[in-house]
Coordinates of C-alpha atoms and ligand atoms in Angstrom, one line a residue:
Chain A
X62 CA 18.2 247.6 271.4
X63 CA 18.3 251.4 271.9
X64 CA 18.2 253.5 268.8
X65 CA 21.6 255.2 268.5
X66 CA 20.2 257.6 266.1
X67 CA 16.8 258.8 266.4
X68 CA 15.3 261.0 263.3
X69 CA 11.8 262.4 263.8
X70 CA 9.9 264.4 261.2
X71 CA 13.1 265.6 259.6
X72 CA 12.2 268.2 256.8
X73 CA 15.2 270.2 255.1
X74 CA 14.7 273.0 252.5
X75 CA 17.7 274.6 251.0
X76 CA 17.5 278.4 250.8
X77 CA 16.5 278.3 247.3
X78 CA 13.2 276.7 248.4
X79 CA 14.1 273.1 247.3
X80 CA 12.9 270.4 249.7
X81 CA 15.6 267.9 249.7
X82 CA 14.2 266.0 252.7
X83 CA 10.4 265.5 253.5
X84 CA 9.4 264.3 256.7
X85 CA 11.9 261.8 257.3
X86 CA 11.7 259.3 260.3
X87 CA 14.4 256.9 261.0
X88 CA 15.8 254.9 263.9
X89 CA 19.1 253.2 263.7
X90 CA 20.1 250.6 266.2
X91 CA 23.1 250.3 268.0
X92 CA 25.8 248.2 266.3
X93 CA 24.0 247.6 263.1
X94 CA 25.4 248.3 259.5
X95 CA 22.4 250.4 257.7
X96 CA 22.5 250.7 253.9
X97 CA 20.6 253.9 252.7
X98 CA 20.0 253.0 249.1
X99 CA 18.9 255.7 246.6
X100 CA 19.5 257.3 243.3
X101 CA 21.5 260.4 242.8
X102 CA 19.7 263.6 244.2
X103 CA 17.7 261.4 246.5
X104 CA 18.8 263.2 249.6
X105 CA 21.3 260.7 251.1
X106 CA 24.1 263.4 251.4
X107 CA 21.5 265.9 252.6
X108 CA 20.4 263.5 255.5
X109 CA 23.8 262.7 256.5
X110 CA 24.9 266.7 256.4
X111 CA 21.9 267.3 258.4
X112 CA 22.8 264.7 261.1
X113 CA 26.4 265.7 261.3
X114 CA 25.7 269.6 261.4
X115 CA 26.9 270.6 258.2
X116 CA 23.5 271.7 257.1
X117 CA 20.7 273.0 259.5
X118 CA 17.4 271.1 259.5
X119 CA 14.3 273.2 258.6
X120 CA 12.2 271.3 261.2
X121 CA 12.0 268.0 263.0
X122 CA 14.3 266.5 265.7
X123 CA 17.4 264.5 265.4
X124 CA 19.3 262.8 268.5
X125 CA 22.4 260.7 268.7
X126 CA 22.4 258.3 271.7
X127 CA 19.8 260.6 273.4
X128 CA 21.8 263.6 272.8
X129 CA 19.8 266.4 270.7
X130 CA 22.2 267.4 267.8
X131 CA 21.3 271.2 268.6
X132 CA 20.8 271.6 272.1
X133 CA 23.5 269.0 273.1
X134 CA 25.8 269.3 269.9
X135 CA 29.1 268.5 271.4
X136 CA 28.1 265.3 273.2
X137 CA 26.2 264.2 270.1
X138 CA 29.1 265.2 267.6
X139 CA 31.8 263.6 269.6
X140 CA 30.1 260.2 269.0
X141 CA 29.9 260.7 265.1
X142 CA 32.5 260.2 262.4
X143 CA 31.9 261.3 258.9
X144 CA 33.5 260.2 255.7
X145 CA 32.4 262.6 253.1
X146 CA 31.3 261.6 249.6
X147 CA 33.9 264.0 248.1
X148 CA 37.4 263.7 248.8
X149 CA 38.4 266.8 250.6
X150 CA 42.0 267.0 252.2
X151 CA 44.5 269.5 253.0
X152 CA 47.0 268.6 250.2
X153 CA 50.2 269.6 251.6
X154 CA 50.1 268.1 255.2
X155 CA 51.5 264.7 256.1
X156 CA 48.9 261.9 256.5
X157 CA 49.6 261.4 260.1
X158 CA 49.2 265.0 261.0
X159 CA 45.8 265.4 259.4
X160 CA 44.6 262.4 261.2
X161 CA 46.1 263.7 264.4
X162 CA 44.5 267.2 263.8
X163 CA 41.1 265.2 263.3
X164 CA 41.3 263.7 266.9
X165 CA 42.4 267.1 268.5
X166 CA 39.5 268.9 266.7
X167 CA 37.1 266.4 268.2
X168 CA 38.6 267.1 271.6
X169 CA 40.3 263.9 272.2
X170 CA 44.0 264.1 273.8
X171 CA 46.7 263.0 271.5
X172 CA 47.2 259.3 271.7
X173 CA 49.8 258.0 269.2
X174 CA 48.8 254.3 269.6
X175 CA 45.3 254.7 268.5
X176 CA 46.5 256.9 265.4
X177 CA 49.0 254.1 264.7
X178 CA 46.4 251.2 265.1
X179 CA 43.8 253.1 262.6
X180 CA 46.6 253.9 260.0
X181 CA 47.7 250.3 260.2
X182 CA 44.4 248.9 259.8
X183 CA 43.9 251.0 256.7
X184 CA 47.2 250.3 255.2
X185 CA 48.4 254.0 255.5
X186 CA 51.2 253.2 258.1
X187 CA 53.8 253.2 255.5
X188 CA 52.5 256.4 253.9
X189 CA 52.2 258.4 257.1
X190 CA 54.9 260.8 256.5
X191 CA 53.9 261.4 252.8
X192 CA 52.0 264.6 251.9
X193 CA 48.5 263.8 251.1
X194 CA 48.7 265.3 247.6
X195 CA 51.1 262.3 246.8
X196 CA 48.5 259.7 247.4
X197 CA 46.3 258.0 244.9
X198 CA 42.5 258.6 244.9
X199 CA 42.0 255.2 246.9
X200 CA 44.5 256.0 249.3
X201 CA 42.9 259.5 249.8
X202 CA 39.7 257.8 250.6
X203 CA 41.5 255.8 253.3
X204 CA 43.0 259.1 254.7
X205 CA 39.2 260.3 255.0
X206 CA 38.3 257.2 256.8
X207 CA 41.2 257.5 259.0
X208 CA 40.4 261.0 259.8
X209 CA 36.7 260.0 260.6
X210 CA 37.9 257.3 263.0
X211 CA 40.5 259.2 264.8
X212 CA 38.4 260.2 267.6
X213 CA 37.0 256.6 268.0
X214 CA 33.4 257.4 267.1
X215 CA 30.5 255.1 267.9
X216 CA 28.4 256.1 264.8
X217 CA 29.9 256.2 261.4
X218 CA 28.8 257.7 258.4
X219 CA 30.3 256.6 255.0
X220 CA 28.6 258.6 252.3
X221 CA 29.2 256.4 249.0
X222 CA 32.5 255.1 250.3
X223 CA 33.0 252.9 247.0
X224 CA 31.8 255.1 244.1
X225 CA 34.5 255.4 241.7
X226 CA 36.5 253.0 243.8
X227 CA 38.2 249.8 242.2
X228 CA 37.1 246.3 243.2
X229 CA 39.9 245.5 245.3
X230 CA 39.6 248.5 247.3
X231 CA 35.8 248.0 247.4
X232 CA 36.5 244.7 249.0
X233 CA 38.9 246.1 251.3
X234 CA 36.4 248.7 252.3
X235 CA 33.7 246.0 253.1
X236 CA 36.4 244.3 255.3
X237 CA 37.0 247.4 257.2
X238 CA 33.3 247.9 257.7
X239 CA 33.1 244.4 259.1
X240 CA 36.0 245.0 261.4
X241 CA 34.3 248.1 262.8
X242 CA 31.0 246.4 263.3
X243 CA 33.0 243.9 265.3
X244 CA 34.1 246.8 267.4
X245 CA 30.6 247.6 268.1
X246 CA 30.5 250.8 265.8
X247 CA 27.3 251.5 264.0
X248 CA 27.6 252.2 260.6
X249 CA 25.4 254.2 258.2
X250 CA 26.4 254.0 254.7
X251 CA 24.9 255.5 251.3
X252 CA 25.2 253.7 248.1
X253 CA 23.6 253.5 244.9
X254 CA 25.2 249.9 244.4
X255 CA 22.4 247.3 245.3
X256 CA 25.1 244.7 245.6
X257 CA 26.9 246.5 248.2
X258 CA 23.8 246.8 250.4
X259 CA 23.5 243.1 250.0
X260 CA 27.0 242.4 250.8
X261 CA 27.3 244.3 254.1
X262 CA 24.1 245.8 255.3
X263 CA 22.1 244.3 258.3
X264 CA 19.3 246.6 257.3
X265 CA 18.3 248.5 254.3
X266 CA 16.5 251.8 253.6
X267 CA 15.4 253.0 250.3
X268 CA 15.3 256.7 249.7
X269 CA 14.1 258.7 246.7
X270 CA 13.2 262.4 246.3
X271 CA 13.7 263.2 249.9
X272 CA 11.4 260.4 251.3
X273 CA 12.2 257.1 253.0
X274 CA 10.0 254.6 250.8
X275 CA 11.1 251.3 252.8
X276 CA 13.1 250.1 255.7
X277 CA 13.6 246.5 256.1
X278 CA 15.8 243.7 257.3
X279 CA 18.1 242.7 254.6
X280 CA 17.5 238.9 255.2
X281 CA 13.9 239.6 254.9
X282 CA 14.6 241.4 251.6
X283 CA 17.0 238.6 250.4
X284 CA 13.9 236.1 251.2
X285 CA 11.8 238.2 248.9
X286 CA 14.5 238.2 246.3
X287 CA 14.7 234.2 246.8
X288 CA 11.3 234.1 245.3
X289 CA 11.3 233.1 241.8
X290 CA 8.2 233.0 239.4
X291 CA 7.7 230.1 236.9
X292 CA 5.5 231.1 233.8
X293 CA 4.3 228.1 231.9
X294 CA 3.2 229.2 228.5
X295 CA 0.4 227.1 226.8
X296 CA -0.7 226.6 223.3
X297 CA -4.3 227.2 223.9
X298 CA -5.7 229.6 226.3
X299 CA -7.7 228.8 229.6
X300 CA -10.9 230.4 231.0
X301 CA -9.9 229.3 234.4
X302 CA -7.4 227.1 236.3
X303 CA -8.2 223.4 235.9
X304 CA -9.4 221.8 238.9
X305 CA -6.5 219.1 238.7
X306 CA -4.1 222.0 239.1
X307 CA -5.9 223.9 241.9
X308 CA -3.6 222.6 244.8
X309 CA -0.6 224.0 243.1
X310 CA -1.6 227.7 244.1
X311 CA -1.2 228.9 240.6
X312 CA -2.3 232.3 238.8
X313 CA -3.7 232.6 235.5
X314 CA -1.5 234.7 233.2
X315 CA -2.6 237.4 230.9
X316 CA -5.2 236.1 228.2
X317 CA -5.4 232.9 230.1
X318 CA -2.3 231.7 227.9
X319 CA 0.0 230.9 230.8
X320 CA 0.1 229.6 234.3
X321 CA 2.2 231.5 237.0
X322 CA 3.8 229.6 239.8
X323 CA 5.7 231.3 242.5
X324 CA 8.2 229.2 244.5
X325 CA 11.1 229.6 246.9
X326 CA 14.5 228.8 245.7
X327 CA 15.7 228.5 249.2
X328 CA 13.4 225.7 249.7
X329 CA 14.4 222.0 249.5
X330 CA 11.6 221.0 247.0
X331 CA 10.3 223.6 244.6
X332 CA 7.4 221.5 243.5
X333 CA 8.4 222.1 239.9
X334 CA 8.5 218.5 238.7
X335 CA 5.2 217.8 240.1
X336 CA 3.8 220.8 238.4
X337 CA 4.7 220.1 234.9
X338 CA 4.0 216.4 235.5
X339 CA 0.4 217.6 236.5
X340 CA 0.2 220.2 233.7
X341 CA 1.0 217.4 231.2
X342 CA -1.6 215.0 232.8
X343 CA -4.0 217.6 232.5
X344 CA -3.6 217.4 228.9
X345 CA -2.3 220.9 228.4
X346 CA 0.4 221.5 225.9
X347 CA 3.4 223.5 226.8
X348 CA 4.8 226.1 224.4
X349 CA 7.5 227.5 226.6
X350 CA 8.6 227.7 230.1
X351 CA 10.2 231.0 231.7
X352 CA 11.6 231.7 235.0
X353 CA 12.1 235.1 236.6
X354 CA 13.9 236.3 239.6
X355 CA 12.6 239.4 241.7
X356 CA 15.9 241.0 243.0
X357 CA 16.4 243.8 245.3
X358 CA 17.1 245.8 242.1
X359 CA 13.6 245.0 240.9
X360 CA 12.0 246.1 244.3
X361 CA 14.2 249.2 244.3
X362 CA 13.2 250.2 240.8
X363 CA 9.6 249.5 241.5
X364 CA 9.6 251.5 244.4
X365 CA 11.4 254.5 243.1
X366 CA 9.2 254.3 239.9
X367 CA 6.2 254.3 241.8
X368 CA 7.3 257.3 243.8
X369 CA 8.0 259.2 240.7
X370 CA 4.5 258.5 239.2
Chain B
X278 CA 35.5 275.6 275.7
X279 CA 37.1 272.8 273.8
X280 CA 40.8 274.0 274.3
X281 CA 41.7 270.7 272.6
X282 CA 40.0 271.5 269.5
X283 CA 41.4 275.2 269.6
X284 CA 45.0 274.0 270.1
X285 CA 44.6 271.5 267.3
X286 CA 43.2 274.2 264.6
X287 CA 45.9 276.8 266.0
X288 CA 48.8 274.1 265.5
X289 CA 47.5 273.0 262.1
X290 CA 47.4 276.5 261.0
X291 CA 50.9 277.1 262.2
X292 CA 52.2 274.0 260.6
X293 CA 51.3 275.7 257.4
X294 CA 53.2 278.6 258.3
X295 CA 56.4 276.5 259.2
X296 CA 56.2 274.4 256.1
X297 CA 56.8 277.7 254.1
X298 CA 59.2 279.2 256.7
X299 CA 61.6 280.5 254.4
X300 CA 59.3 282.0 252.2
X301 CA 57.2 283.4 254.9
X302 CA 60.4 285.2 256.5
X303 CA 62.2 286.0 253.2
X304 CA 59.6 288.0 251.8
X305 CA 59.0 290.4 254.3
X306 CA 62.7 290.7 255.2
X307 CA 63.5 291.6 251.6
X308 CA 60.6 294.0 251.0
X309 CA 61.7 295.8 254.4
X310 CA 65.3 296.1 253.2
X311 CA 64.2 297.4 249.9
X312 CA 61.9 299.9 251.6
X313 CA 65.1 301.1 253.8
X314 CA 67.3 301.3 250.4
X315 CA 64.9 303.3 248.7
X316 CA 62.9 305.5 251.2
X317 CA 65.6 305.5 253.9
X318 CA 68.5 305.8 251.7
X319 CA 67.5 307.7 248.5
X320 CA 64.7 309.8 250.0
X321 CA 65.8 310.0 253.5
X322 CA 69.1 311.7 252.4
X323 CA 67.1 314.6 251.4
X324 CA 64.7 314.7 254.3
X325 CA 67.1 314.1 257.1
X326 CA 64.9 314.5 260.2
X327 CA 61.2 314.6 261.1
X328 CA 60.7 316.2 264.6
X329 CA 64.2 315.2 265.5
X330 CA 64.1 311.5 264.4
X331 CA 66.1 310.4 261.4
X332 CA 63.9 309.6 258.4
X333 CA 65.2 306.0 258.3
X334 CA 64.0 305.6 261.9
X335 CA 60.8 307.5 261.4
X336 CA 59.4 304.9 258.9
X337 CA 60.2 301.7 260.9
X338 CA 56.9 301.7 262.9
X339 CA 54.9 302.5 259.7
X340 CA 56.7 299.7 257.8
X341 CA 56.0 297.3 260.5
X342 CA 52.3 298.3 260.7
X343 CA 52.1 298.0 257.1
X344 CA 53.4 294.5 257.1
X345 CA 51.5 293.4 259.9
X346 CA 48.1 294.6 258.8
X347 CA 48.3 293.1 255.3
X348 CA 49.8 289.8 256.7
X349 CA 47.1 289.5 259.3
X350 CA 44.5 290.1 256.9
X351 CA 46.0 287.7 254.3
X352 CA 46.7 284.9 256.8
X353 CA 43.4 285.1 258.3
X354 CA 41.2 285.2 255.2
X355 CA 43.3 282.7 253.4
X356 CA 43.2 280.3 256.5
X357 CA 39.4 280.1 256.5
X358 CA 38.7 280.6 252.8
X359 CA 41.0 277.8 251.9
X360 CA 39.0 275.0 253.7
X361 CA 35.8 276.4 252.3
X362 CA 37.5 276.2 248.8
X363 CA 38.8 272.8 249.0
X364 CA 36.0 271.3 251.1
X365 CA 37.6 270.6 254.1
X366 CA 35.3 272.9 256.3
X367 CA 32.9 269.8 256.4
X368 CA 35.2 268.7 259.4
X369 CA 35.2 271.8 261.1
X370 CA 31.3 271.9 260.8
X371 CA 30.8 268.5 262.1
X372 CA 33.2 268.9 265.0
X373 CA 32.1 269.4 268.4
X374 CA 33.3 272.9 268.4
X375 CA 31.6 276.3 268.3
X376 CA 32.3 279.4 266.0
X377 CA 34.1 281.1 268.8
X378 CA 36.5 278.0 269.2
X379 CA 36.9 278.1 265.4
X380 CA 37.7 281.9 265.4
X381 CA 40.2 281.8 268.2
X382 CA 42.1 279.1 266.5
X383 CA 42.3 280.5 262.9
X384 CA 42.6 284.1 264.1
X385 CA 45.1 283.2 266.9
X386 CA 47.3 281.5 264.2
X387 CA 47.0 284.3 261.9
X388 CA 47.8 287.0 264.4
X389 CA 50.9 284.9 265.8
X390 CA 52.2 284.5 262.0
X391 CA 51.8 288.3 261.8
X392 CA 53.4 289.0 264.9
X393 CA 56.4 286.9 264.1
X394 CA 57.0 288.7 260.9
X395 CA 56.5 292.1 262.6
X396 CA 59.2 291.0 265.1
X397 CA 61.3 290.0 262.2
X398 CA 61.1 293.4 260.6
X399 CA 61.9 295.1 263.6
X400 CA 65.1 293.1 264.2
X401 CA 65.9 293.7 260.6
X402 CA 65.4 297.5 261.2
X403 CA 68.0 297.4 263.8
X404 CA 70.5 296.5 261.0
X405 CA 69.8 299.7 259.0
X406 CA 69.0 302.5 261.2
X407 CA 69.8 303.7 265.0
X408 CA 66.7 303.9 266.7
X409 CA 65.3 303.0 270.3
X410 CA 62.1 302.1 271.7
X411 CA 60.6 304.7 274.3
X412 CA 57.6 302.6 275.5
X413 CA 58.2 299.1 274.9
X414 CA 55.0 297.6 276.6
X415 CA 52.9 300.1 274.7
X416 CA 54.7 299.0 271.5
X417 CA 53.9 295.3 272.3
X418 CA 50.4 296.2 273.2
X419 CA 49.8 298.1 269.9
X420 CA 51.5 295.6 267.8
X421 CA 49.4 292.6 269.3
X422 CA 46.2 294.5 269.1
X423 CA 46.5 295.4 265.6
X424 CA 47.5 291.7 264.7
X425 CA 44.4 290.4 266.3
X426 CA 42.0 293.0 265.1
X427 CA 43.1 292.8 261.6
X428 CA 43.3 289.1 261.7
X429 CA 39.6 289.2 262.9
X430 CA 39.0 291.3 259.9
X431 CA 40.6 289.1 257.6
X432 CA 38.6 286.1 259.1
X433 CA 35.3 287.9 258.1
X434 CA 36.7 288.6 254.7
X435 CA 37.3 284.8 254.1
X436 CA 34.1 283.8 255.2
X437 CA 32.5 286.4 253.3
X438 CA 34.4 285.8 250.0
X439 CA 32.9 283.5 247.5
X440 CA 36.0 283.5 245.1
X441 CA 39.6 284.2 245.0
X442 CA 39.0 287.6 243.4
X443 CA 36.7 288.8 246.3
X444 CA 39.4 287.6 248.6
X445 CA 41.9 289.8 247.1
X446 CA 39.6 292.7 246.1
X447 CA 39.1 294.2 249.6
X448 CA 42.8 294.3 250.7
X449 CA 43.7 295.6 247.4
X450 CA 40.7 298.2 247.0
X451 CA 40.5 299.4 250.5
X452 CA 43.2 298.4 253.1
X453 CA 46.4 299.0 251.0
X454 CA 45.4 302.7 249.9
X455 CA 44.5 303.3 253.7
X456 CA 47.6 302.0 255.0
X457 CA 49.8 303.6 252.5
X458 CA 47.9 306.8 253.1
X459 CA 48.0 306.2 256.8
X460 CA 51.3 308.2 257.4
X461 CA 53.7 305.0 257.2
X462 CA 56.2 307.2 255.3
X463 CA 55.5 310.9 256.4
X464 CA 54.1 312.7 259.2
X465 CA 50.4 313.9 258.9
X466 CA 51.7 317.3 259.8
X467 CA 53.6 317.5 256.7
X468 CA 50.3 317.4 254.4
X469 CA 48.5 320.4 253.3
X470 CA 45.6 321.2 255.6
X471 CA 42.9 319.7 253.6
X472 CA 44.5 316.5 253.4
X473 CA 45.3 316.7 257.2
X474 CA 41.6 316.8 257.7
X475 CA 40.7 314.1 255.4
X476 CA 43.4 311.7 256.9
X477 CA 41.6 312.1 260.2
X478 CA 38.9 309.9 258.6
X479 CA 41.5 307.2 258.0
X480 CA 41.6 304.7 260.9
X481 CA 45.1 303.5 260.0
X482 CA 46.5 307.0 260.8
X483 CA 45.4 306.5 264.5
X484 CA 47.1 303.1 264.5
X485 CA 50.5 304.3 262.9
X486 CA 50.5 307.1 265.0
X487 CA 50.1 305.5 268.2
X488 CA 52.6 302.8 267.4
X489 CA 55.1 305.4 266.3
X490 CA 54.5 307.1 269.6
X491 CA 55.6 303.9 271.4
X492 CA 59.0 304.2 269.6
X493 CA 59.7 308.0 269.8
X494 CA 57.0 309.5 271.9
X495 CA 56.0 311.5 268.8
X496 CA 52.1 311.3 267.5
X497 CA 50.0 312.8 264.9
X498 CA 47.0 312.4 267.1
X499 CA 46.7 311.9 270.7
X500 CA 47.7 308.6 272.1
X501 CA 44.1 308.0 273.6
X502 CA 42.6 308.6 270.3
X503 CA 44.9 305.7 269.0
X504 CA 43.8 303.5 271.6
X505 CA 40.1 304.2 271.2
X506 CA 40.5 303.6 267.2
X507 CA 42.0 300.2 267.9
X508 CA 39.5 299.3 270.3
X509 CA 36.9 300.7 268.2
X510 CA 37.8 298.7 265.3
X511 CA 38.4 295.6 267.5
X512 CA 34.9 296.0 268.8
X513 CA 33.4 296.2 265.2
X514 CA 35.1 293.1 264.2
X515 CA 34.1 291.1 267.3
X516 CA 30.5 292.3 266.7
X517 CA 30.5 291.1 263.3
X518 CA 31.8 287.7 264.4
X519 CA 29.3 287.2 266.8
X520 CA 26.6 288.1 264.3
X521 CA 28.2 285.4 262.1
X522 CA 28.2 283.1 264.8
X523 CA 24.5 283.7 265.6
X524 CA 23.3 283.5 262.1
X525 CA 25.5 281.0 260.6
X526 CA 25.9 283.5 257.6
X527 CA 27.9 281.9 254.7
X528 CA 28.8 278.9 256.6
X529 CA 25.8 276.6 257.2
X530 CA 23.3 276.0 254.5
Ligands
LIG650 N1 23.3 273.5 248.6 C1 22.2 273.1 247.8 N2 21.2 273.9 247.6 C2 20.2 273.7 246.8 N3 19.7 272.3 246.7 C3 20.6 271.4 247.0 C4 21.8 271.8 247.7 N4 22.6 270.7 248.0 C5 21.9 269.5 247.3 N5 20.7 270.0 246.9 C6 19.7 269.3 246.1 O1 19.2 268.4 246.8 C7 18.8 267.2 246.4 C8 19.4 266.1 247.2 O2 20.8 266.2 247.0 P1 21.9 265.0 247.8 O3 21.4 265.1 249.4 O4 23.3 265.6 247.5 O5 21.5 263.7 247.0 P2 22.3 262.2 247.1 O6 23.5 262.4 248.0 O7 21.4 261.4 247.4 O8 22.9 262.1 245.8 C9 19.3 267.3 244.9 O9 18.2 267.4 244.2 C10 20.2 268.4 244.9 O10 20.2 269.2 243.9
LIG651 MG1 25.5 262.3 247.8

């Protein structure tokens, strides 16, 4: 699949000298949902703003479907839709007019059928003649999405679409994203909710302090997540793993007082029963048994902490 | 040129104007009427004529200029400052438009609104005084050039302003005094010689003089000087806009 977004060696320093992005390399494939995961201040908004032309890169190159965002900015930007993190809307204009405005601004001729379809999909059709300021926060966020979709973009950025949004709207938002993906729209969303990335992303990137630490297929991450650790705590302590247990692929815990067994919960047979039987047969006495799951959150926290160190 | 985008910006800005139509028209009509009552009626009854034109008629071009200049500046400066303030500027910056197209949309709309109001005042004036327009084409040219150049100036102001105080400071401290001292309500020749010389440094004098010439064929300064003054002012504003375009000053971080 060709890259719809290609970012190379991107660096962004703000005018106060702060380096918000350090040497970012990122390729986004056509049609995928990519979740950019990172704590506050990681540089997610800066990255999106730079691609969309709101801030200027200090160095590096960015292209959208082969169009350089500087040299060929019109072609590049026509393909992009942006839903910003903060709600920013003209308060006194009618919903339908601000959405029409967005379409015109992106150079597309007026087409009421498209606007109607978008408003209906976002459950805004009944509110089309309301002034924006009369809407609730969640509805305003929908208007932002409608505006971003008005010119039928191929690449949609959603900057923390579900931050501060209630559970119901979050589910709705995920449905909308799934819908857009079905239409072949590539979606890049930022979030600091791991469950959000798990729920809807095809690939996940982790960013912290202006650097991308990891980009991985979500399924592969889930597999890692599916791994569980079983710690068999013993009454005594061992110098080495008894020969009778060698084939279980165990590790010796701290002080030799425990045995650690890693298994895959997705597997039909975890091998736990056999292991515990063998442990008993080897004459070892169990003190306790503990299981631990490594989650995306663990991976994330570890990565970010390592980066901070 | 992305004309669809220019049109979208222009119409969106005009919609703001039409939403508050009554307010947009009532206020200038009311203030003009008050000027006629105070200056034309009370003071004018003691001045009777300036160079053969009744005082009431004499102040009409100045009144129109006064309103058109301040309206152009406030419309354009507010028009671009507001999106910066509420954050909707993100959309302009991420759209496939260049700065020139943004300028045409915003300045065009601001100038149109000011022009509307100028015409309304002109029509109102006919109810109060007996007057005629000697050079209608020149009148329209002056009016349009003034609207456009002052809207450009207002646009620059709106880009520059970092808060509402700054947005109002320049019109209040610089533009209003220049406009009031620009010969709206008197002929420069009525001033003491020293003030006549000082007035020659006030660019607004040239604009009002030229505009008044288009009504009555009377001018404080040669009409060519008036044309040069407005062209010069327009040129400076265009140059500044061009520089902002090139550098992204106060727009893109
Ligand atoms: N205009 C700016 N000037 C200076 N620093 C900025 C500016 N905008 C953002 N930053 C800094 O850049 C870093 C990344 O910010 P941001 O991209 O908003 O992070 P995120 O969206 O991941 O929370 C933060 O440390 C923030 O303080
Ligand atoms: Mg952010």
